[in-house]
Coordinates of C-alpha atoms in Angstrom, one line a residue:
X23 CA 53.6 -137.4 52.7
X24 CA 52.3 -134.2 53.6
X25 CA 54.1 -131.1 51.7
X26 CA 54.3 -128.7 54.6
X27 CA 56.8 -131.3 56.1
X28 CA 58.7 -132.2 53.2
X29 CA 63.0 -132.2 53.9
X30 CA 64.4 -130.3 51.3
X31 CA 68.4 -130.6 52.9
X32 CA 70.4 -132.6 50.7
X33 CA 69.2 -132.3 47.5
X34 CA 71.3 -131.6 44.0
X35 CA 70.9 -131.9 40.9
X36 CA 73.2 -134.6 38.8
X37 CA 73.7 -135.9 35.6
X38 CA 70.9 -139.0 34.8
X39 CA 74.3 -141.4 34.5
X40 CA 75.3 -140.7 38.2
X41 CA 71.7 -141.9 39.5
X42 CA 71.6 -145.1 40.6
X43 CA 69.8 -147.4 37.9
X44 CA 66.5 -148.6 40.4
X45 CA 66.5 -144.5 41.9
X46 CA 66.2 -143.4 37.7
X47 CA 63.6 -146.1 37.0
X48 CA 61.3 -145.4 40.7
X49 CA 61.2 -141.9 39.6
X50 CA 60.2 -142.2 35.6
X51 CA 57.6 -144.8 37.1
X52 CA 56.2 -142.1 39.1
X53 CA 56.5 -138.9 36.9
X54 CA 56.3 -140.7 33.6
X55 CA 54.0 -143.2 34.4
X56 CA 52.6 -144.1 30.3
X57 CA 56.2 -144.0 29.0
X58 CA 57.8 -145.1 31.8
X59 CA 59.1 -148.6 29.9
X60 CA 60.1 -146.9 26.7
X61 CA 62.6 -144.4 28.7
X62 CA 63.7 -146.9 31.4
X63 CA 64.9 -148.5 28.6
X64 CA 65.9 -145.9 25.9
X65 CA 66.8 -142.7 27.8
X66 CA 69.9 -142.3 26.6
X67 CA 69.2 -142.4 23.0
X68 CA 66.4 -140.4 23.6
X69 CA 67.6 -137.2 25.4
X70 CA 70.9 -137.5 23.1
X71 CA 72.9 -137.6 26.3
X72 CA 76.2 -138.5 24.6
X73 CA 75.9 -134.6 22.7
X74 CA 77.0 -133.2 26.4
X75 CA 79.2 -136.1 27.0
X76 CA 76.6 -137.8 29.3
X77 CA 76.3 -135.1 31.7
X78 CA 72.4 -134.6 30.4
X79 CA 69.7 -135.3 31.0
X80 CA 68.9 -134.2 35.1
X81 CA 67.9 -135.8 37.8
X82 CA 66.9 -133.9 40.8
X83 CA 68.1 -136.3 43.9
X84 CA 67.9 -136.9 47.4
X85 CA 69.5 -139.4 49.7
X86 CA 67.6 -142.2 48.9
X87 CA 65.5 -140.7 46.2
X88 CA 64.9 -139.5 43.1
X89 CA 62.4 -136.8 42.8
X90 CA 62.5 -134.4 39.9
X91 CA 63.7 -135.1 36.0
X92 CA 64.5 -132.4 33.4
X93 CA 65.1 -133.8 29.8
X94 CA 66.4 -132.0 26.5
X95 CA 67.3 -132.9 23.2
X96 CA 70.0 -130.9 22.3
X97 CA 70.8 -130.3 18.5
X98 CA 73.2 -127.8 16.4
X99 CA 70.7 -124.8 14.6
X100 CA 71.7 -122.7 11.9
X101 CA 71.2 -119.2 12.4
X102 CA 72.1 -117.6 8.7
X103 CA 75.7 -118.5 8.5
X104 CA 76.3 -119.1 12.3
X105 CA 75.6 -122.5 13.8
X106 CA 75.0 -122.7 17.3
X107 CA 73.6 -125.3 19.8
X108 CA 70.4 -125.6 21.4
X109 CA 68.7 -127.6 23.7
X110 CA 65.1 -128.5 23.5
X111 CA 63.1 -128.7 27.1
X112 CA 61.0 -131.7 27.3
X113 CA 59.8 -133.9 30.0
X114 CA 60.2 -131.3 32.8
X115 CA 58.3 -133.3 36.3
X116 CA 58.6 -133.2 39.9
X117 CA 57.1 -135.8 42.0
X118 CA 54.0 -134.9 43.6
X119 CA 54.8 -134.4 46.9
X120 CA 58.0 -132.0 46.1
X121 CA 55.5 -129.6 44.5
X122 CA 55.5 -125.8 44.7
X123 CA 58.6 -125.8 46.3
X124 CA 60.6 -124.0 43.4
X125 CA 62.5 -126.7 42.5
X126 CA 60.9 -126.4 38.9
X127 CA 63.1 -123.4 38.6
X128 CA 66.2 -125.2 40.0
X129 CA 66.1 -127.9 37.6
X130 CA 65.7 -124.8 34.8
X131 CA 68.4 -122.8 35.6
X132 CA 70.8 -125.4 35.7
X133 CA 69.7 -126.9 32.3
X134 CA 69.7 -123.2 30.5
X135 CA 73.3 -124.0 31.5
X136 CA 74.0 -126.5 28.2
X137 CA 73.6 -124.6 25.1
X138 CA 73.4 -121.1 23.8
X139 CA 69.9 -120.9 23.0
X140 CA 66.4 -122.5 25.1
X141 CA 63.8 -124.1 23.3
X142 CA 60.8 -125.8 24.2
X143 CA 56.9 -126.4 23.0
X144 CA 55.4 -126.3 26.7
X145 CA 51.9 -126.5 28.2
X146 CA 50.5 -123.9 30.5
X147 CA 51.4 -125.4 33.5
X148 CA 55.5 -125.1 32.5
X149 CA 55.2 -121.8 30.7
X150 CA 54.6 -119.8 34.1
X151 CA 58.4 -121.2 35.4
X152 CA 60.0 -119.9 32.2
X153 CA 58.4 -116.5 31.6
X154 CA 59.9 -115.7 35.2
X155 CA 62.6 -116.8 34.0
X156 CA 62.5 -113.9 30.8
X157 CA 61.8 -116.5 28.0
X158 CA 59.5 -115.2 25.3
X159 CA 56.4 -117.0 24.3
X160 CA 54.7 -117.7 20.7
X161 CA 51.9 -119.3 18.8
X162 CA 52.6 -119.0 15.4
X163 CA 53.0 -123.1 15.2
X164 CA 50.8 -125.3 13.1
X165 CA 50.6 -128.6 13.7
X166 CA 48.5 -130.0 11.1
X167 CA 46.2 -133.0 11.7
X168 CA 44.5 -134.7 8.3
X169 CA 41.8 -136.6 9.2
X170 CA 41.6 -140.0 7.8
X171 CA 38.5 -141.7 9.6
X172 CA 36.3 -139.0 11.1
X173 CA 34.6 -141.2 13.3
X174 CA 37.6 -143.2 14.1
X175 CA 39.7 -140.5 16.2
X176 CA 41.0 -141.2 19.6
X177 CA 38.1 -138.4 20.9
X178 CA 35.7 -140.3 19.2
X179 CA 36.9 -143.6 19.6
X180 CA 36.3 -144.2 22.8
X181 CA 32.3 -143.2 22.7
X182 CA 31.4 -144.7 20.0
X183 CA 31.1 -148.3 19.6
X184 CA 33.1 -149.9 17.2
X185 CA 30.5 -150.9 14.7
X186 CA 29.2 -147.8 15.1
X187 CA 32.2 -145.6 14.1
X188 CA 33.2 -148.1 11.5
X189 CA 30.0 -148.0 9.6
X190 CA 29.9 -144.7 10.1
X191 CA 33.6 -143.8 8.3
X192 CA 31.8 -146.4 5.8
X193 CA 29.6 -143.8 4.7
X194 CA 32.1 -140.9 5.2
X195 CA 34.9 -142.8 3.0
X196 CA 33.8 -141.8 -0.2
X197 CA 34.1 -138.2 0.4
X198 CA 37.0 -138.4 2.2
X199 CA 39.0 -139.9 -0.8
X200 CA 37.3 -137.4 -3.2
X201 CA 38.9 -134.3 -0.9
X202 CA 42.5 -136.0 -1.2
X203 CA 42.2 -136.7 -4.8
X204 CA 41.5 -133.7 -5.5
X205 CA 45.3 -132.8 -4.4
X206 CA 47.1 -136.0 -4.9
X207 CA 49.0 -137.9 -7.1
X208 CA 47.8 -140.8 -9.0
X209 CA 48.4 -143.7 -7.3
X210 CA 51.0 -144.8 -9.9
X211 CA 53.6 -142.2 -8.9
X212 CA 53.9 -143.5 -5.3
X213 CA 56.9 -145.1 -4.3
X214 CA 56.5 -146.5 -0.2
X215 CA 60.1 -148.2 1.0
X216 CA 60.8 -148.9 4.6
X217 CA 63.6 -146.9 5.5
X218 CA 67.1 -147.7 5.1
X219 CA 71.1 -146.6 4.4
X220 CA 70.5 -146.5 1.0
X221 CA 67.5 -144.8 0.2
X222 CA 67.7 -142.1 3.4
X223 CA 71.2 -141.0 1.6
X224 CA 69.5 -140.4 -1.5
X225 CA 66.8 -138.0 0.6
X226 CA 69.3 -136.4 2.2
X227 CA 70.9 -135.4 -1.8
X228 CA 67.3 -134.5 -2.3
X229 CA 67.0 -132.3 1.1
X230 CA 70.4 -130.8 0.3
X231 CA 69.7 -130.1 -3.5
X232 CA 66.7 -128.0 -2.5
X233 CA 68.0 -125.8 0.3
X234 CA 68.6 -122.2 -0.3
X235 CA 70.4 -120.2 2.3
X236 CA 68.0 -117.6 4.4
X237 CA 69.7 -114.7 6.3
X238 CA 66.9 -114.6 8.9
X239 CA 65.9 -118.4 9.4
X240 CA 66.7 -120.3 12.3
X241 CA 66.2 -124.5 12.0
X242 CA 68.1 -127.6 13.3
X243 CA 71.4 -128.4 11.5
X244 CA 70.2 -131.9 9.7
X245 CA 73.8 -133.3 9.7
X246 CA 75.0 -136.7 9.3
X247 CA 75.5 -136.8 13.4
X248 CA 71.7 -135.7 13.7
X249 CA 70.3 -137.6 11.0
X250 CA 71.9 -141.2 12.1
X251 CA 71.0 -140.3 16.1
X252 CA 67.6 -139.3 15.2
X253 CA 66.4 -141.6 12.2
X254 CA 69.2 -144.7 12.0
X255 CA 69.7 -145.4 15.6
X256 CA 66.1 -145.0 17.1
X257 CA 64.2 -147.5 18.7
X258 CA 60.9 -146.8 16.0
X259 CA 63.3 -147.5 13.1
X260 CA 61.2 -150.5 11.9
X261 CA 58.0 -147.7 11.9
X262 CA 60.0 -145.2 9.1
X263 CA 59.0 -145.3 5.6
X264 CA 59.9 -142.7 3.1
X265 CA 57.5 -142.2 0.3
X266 CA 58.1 -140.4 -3.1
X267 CA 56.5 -138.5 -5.5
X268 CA 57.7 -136.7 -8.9
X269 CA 59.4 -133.6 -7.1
X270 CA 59.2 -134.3 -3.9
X271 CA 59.8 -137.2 -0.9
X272 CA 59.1 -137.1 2.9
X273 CA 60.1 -139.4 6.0
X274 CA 57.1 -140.7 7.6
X275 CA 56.4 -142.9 11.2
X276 CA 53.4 -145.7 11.1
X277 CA 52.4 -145.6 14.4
X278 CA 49.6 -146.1 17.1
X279 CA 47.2 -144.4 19.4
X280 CA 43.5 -146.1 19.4
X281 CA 44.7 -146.9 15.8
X282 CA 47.2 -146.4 13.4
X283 CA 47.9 -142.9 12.1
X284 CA 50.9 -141.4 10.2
X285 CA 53.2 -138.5 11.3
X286 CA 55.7 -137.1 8.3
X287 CA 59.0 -136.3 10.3
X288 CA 60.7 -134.8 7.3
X289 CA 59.6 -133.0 3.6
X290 CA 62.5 -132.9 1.6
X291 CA 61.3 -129.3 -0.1
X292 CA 58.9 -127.0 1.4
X293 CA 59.6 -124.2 -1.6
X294 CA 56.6 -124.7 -4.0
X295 CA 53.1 -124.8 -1.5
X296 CA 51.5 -126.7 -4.2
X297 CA 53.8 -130.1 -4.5
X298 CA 53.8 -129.9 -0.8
X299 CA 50.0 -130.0 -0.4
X300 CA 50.1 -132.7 -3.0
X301 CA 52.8 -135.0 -1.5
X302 CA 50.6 -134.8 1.7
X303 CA 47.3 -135.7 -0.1
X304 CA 48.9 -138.3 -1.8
X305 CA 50.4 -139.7 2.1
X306 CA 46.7 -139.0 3.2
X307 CA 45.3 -141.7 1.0
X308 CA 48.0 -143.8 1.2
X309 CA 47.1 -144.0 5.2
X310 CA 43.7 -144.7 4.4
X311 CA 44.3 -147.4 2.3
X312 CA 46.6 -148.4 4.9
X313 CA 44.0 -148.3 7.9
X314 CA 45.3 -145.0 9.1
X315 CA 42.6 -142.8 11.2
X316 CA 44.6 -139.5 11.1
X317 CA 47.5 -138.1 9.6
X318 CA 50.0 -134.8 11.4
X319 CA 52.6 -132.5 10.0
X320 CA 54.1 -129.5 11.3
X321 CA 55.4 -126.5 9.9
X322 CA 56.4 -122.9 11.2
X323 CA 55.2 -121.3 8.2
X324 CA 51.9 -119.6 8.3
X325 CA 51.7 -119.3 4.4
X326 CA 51.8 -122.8 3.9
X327 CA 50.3 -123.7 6.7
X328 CA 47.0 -121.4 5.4
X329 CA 47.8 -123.4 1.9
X330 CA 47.8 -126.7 3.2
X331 CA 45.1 -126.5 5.4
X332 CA 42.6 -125.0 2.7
X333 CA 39.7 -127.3 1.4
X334 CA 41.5 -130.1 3.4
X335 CA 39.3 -132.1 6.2
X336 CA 41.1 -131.6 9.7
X337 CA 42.6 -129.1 12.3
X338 CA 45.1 -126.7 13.0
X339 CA 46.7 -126.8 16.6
X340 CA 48.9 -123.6 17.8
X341 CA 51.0 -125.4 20.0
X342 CA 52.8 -123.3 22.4
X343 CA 56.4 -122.5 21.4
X344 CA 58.9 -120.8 23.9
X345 CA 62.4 -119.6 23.8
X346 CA 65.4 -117.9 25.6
X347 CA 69.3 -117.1 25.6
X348 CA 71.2 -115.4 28.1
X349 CA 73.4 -114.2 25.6
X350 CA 71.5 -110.7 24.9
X351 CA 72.8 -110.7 21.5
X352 CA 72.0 -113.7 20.6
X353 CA 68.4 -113.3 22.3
X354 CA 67.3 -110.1 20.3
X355 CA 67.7 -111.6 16.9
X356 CA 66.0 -115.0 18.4
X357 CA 63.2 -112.3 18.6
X358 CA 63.2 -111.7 14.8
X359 CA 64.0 -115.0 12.8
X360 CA 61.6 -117.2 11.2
X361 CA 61.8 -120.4 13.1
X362 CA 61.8 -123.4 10.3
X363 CA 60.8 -126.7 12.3
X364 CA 59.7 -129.9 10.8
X365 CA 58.2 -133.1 13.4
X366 CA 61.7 -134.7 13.1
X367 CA 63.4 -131.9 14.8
X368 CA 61.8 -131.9 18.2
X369 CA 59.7 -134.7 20.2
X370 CA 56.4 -134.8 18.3
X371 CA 57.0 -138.5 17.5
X372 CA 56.5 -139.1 21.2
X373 CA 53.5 -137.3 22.3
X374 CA 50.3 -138.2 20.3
X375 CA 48.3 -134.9 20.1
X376 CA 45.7 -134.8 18.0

């Protein structure tokens, strides 16, 4: 179809539910093409659509088509003693040929509509619609990425051949394990149990136990309503493990991408720099005895992040963070807290960066 002739009469934007089923799954087939099968089949559970009472996520439609989607996760955040909600802005897409036509910003404005403050880790391409939009952009994000099998990652992967990059960690193993031991717990303190009722309750006591109350910290309200959307009732269950050390515990994900690699969702104390560093050491080798190429965390701390990182084999990635309210209020002290996100509390899980 050529753009310049592209019939823009008729279009609106609607809640997901009120798209017809084949429309929803033509149009995630197009935009969404790799993850097409998981949100045909999950969306619902994944953009938390029951928070807004099934009026999220959007679907920009036509007559006989659907051609533009705009997904959030909306959560509750504690802002000192205030809790307010907020939506995270993910999987923003317009189909190819209904490009450049400003329905980008459409589909925006009508999802800034949902909750009191904007959130979003963006690439370039999406910041441009929301700094017109007066959203506020920032890089102090550190994704952390431990790596495992040096000559193993997906960058890698795919030039070497296998028995090259396999002989080639062979050699590298030995000083890989000497870095992580350095940090990490004997192997006799590790406790690995697939996730379940029972031992996520005890976590959360743990979690709970170890919070202190900030003034000028903002982070995702981890309540009971969160914690069984987000861990009990997702479709990766059968991936979560929580593993324990003397002092500290985290929930992790086995997953895949050219290889398995691990992704800690959720560190049950981030107060003392040291027994974090040392719980993720201990993970480390624990995912490459387990066949793991590469390991990731996230924190919004620079300290720890500086901490963590030092004498440790891997990368740093800033990942672009953005943000906006339209209450001004609201949005000046957004300007000044210290954002506290872990991989649990946004759509990490999904998107393998490394």
């Amino acid at each position: 179809m050529n753009p310049k002739n592209v019939n823009l009469s008729g279009l609106e934007v609607v809640p997901a539910a009120e798209v017809a089923p084949p429309l929803l799954d033509a149009l995630y087939d197009e935009v969404f093409l790799h993850r097409s099968p998981f949100l045909k089949k999950h969306w619902r559970w994944y953009y938390r659509s029951a928070f807004f009472d099934q009026q999220i996520p959007l679907v920009l439609r036509g007559k006989d088509r659907a051609i533009g989607a705009s997904g959030m996760i909306p959560v509750k955040v504690k802002m000192g003693s205030e809790i307010k909600t907020a939506s995270w802005y993910i999987d923003f897409a317009v189909t190819e040929d209904f490009q450049r036509k400003g329905l980008g910003t459409i589909l925006t404005k009508k999802w800034m509509s949902f909750a009191d403050m904007q959130i979003t880790f963006c690439n370039e391409r999406s910041i441009g619609v929301f700094l017109k939009l007066g959203w506020t952009e920032s890089f102090q994000t550190y994704l952390h990425v431990n790596i495992l099998k040096p000559f193993s990652i997906p960058q890698l992967a795919s030039k070497l051949p296998g028995m090259v990059s396999g002989f080639m960690d062979l050699i590298a193993l030995p000083f890989v394990k000497f870095t992580y031991r350095r940090f990490a717990a004997p192997g006799s303190d590790w406790d690995v149990q697939a996730l379940n009722e029972q031992n996520l309750t005890k976590f959360v006591k743990a979690y709970q136990a170890g919070k202190t109350e900030a003034e000028n910290t903002c982070e995702v309200l981890r309540d009971a309503d969160f914690i069984n959307w987000r861990l009990l009732q997702s479709p990766d269950r059968a991936s979560y493990r929580i593993f324990h050390i003397p002092g500290i515990q985290a929930v992790f994900a086995e997953k895949s991408n050219n290889g398995k690699y691990l992704d800690i969702l959720w560190i049950s104390d981030l107060s003392d720099p040291k027994l974090v560093k040392r719980l993720i050491a201990s993970l480390s080798l624990y995912g490459l005895k387990n066949g793991a190429t590469y390991l990731r965390f996230y924190t919004s701390s620079r300290d720890l992040s500086a901490f963590c990182k030092k004498d440790i084999p891997g990368k740093v990635r800033n990942v672009r963070f953005a943000y906006f309210s339209k209450n001004e209020a609201l949005y000046a002290k957004m300007k000044t807290v210290n954002w506290n996100w872990q991989l649990i509390d946004s759509d990490f899980e999904n998107y393998e960066v490394v």
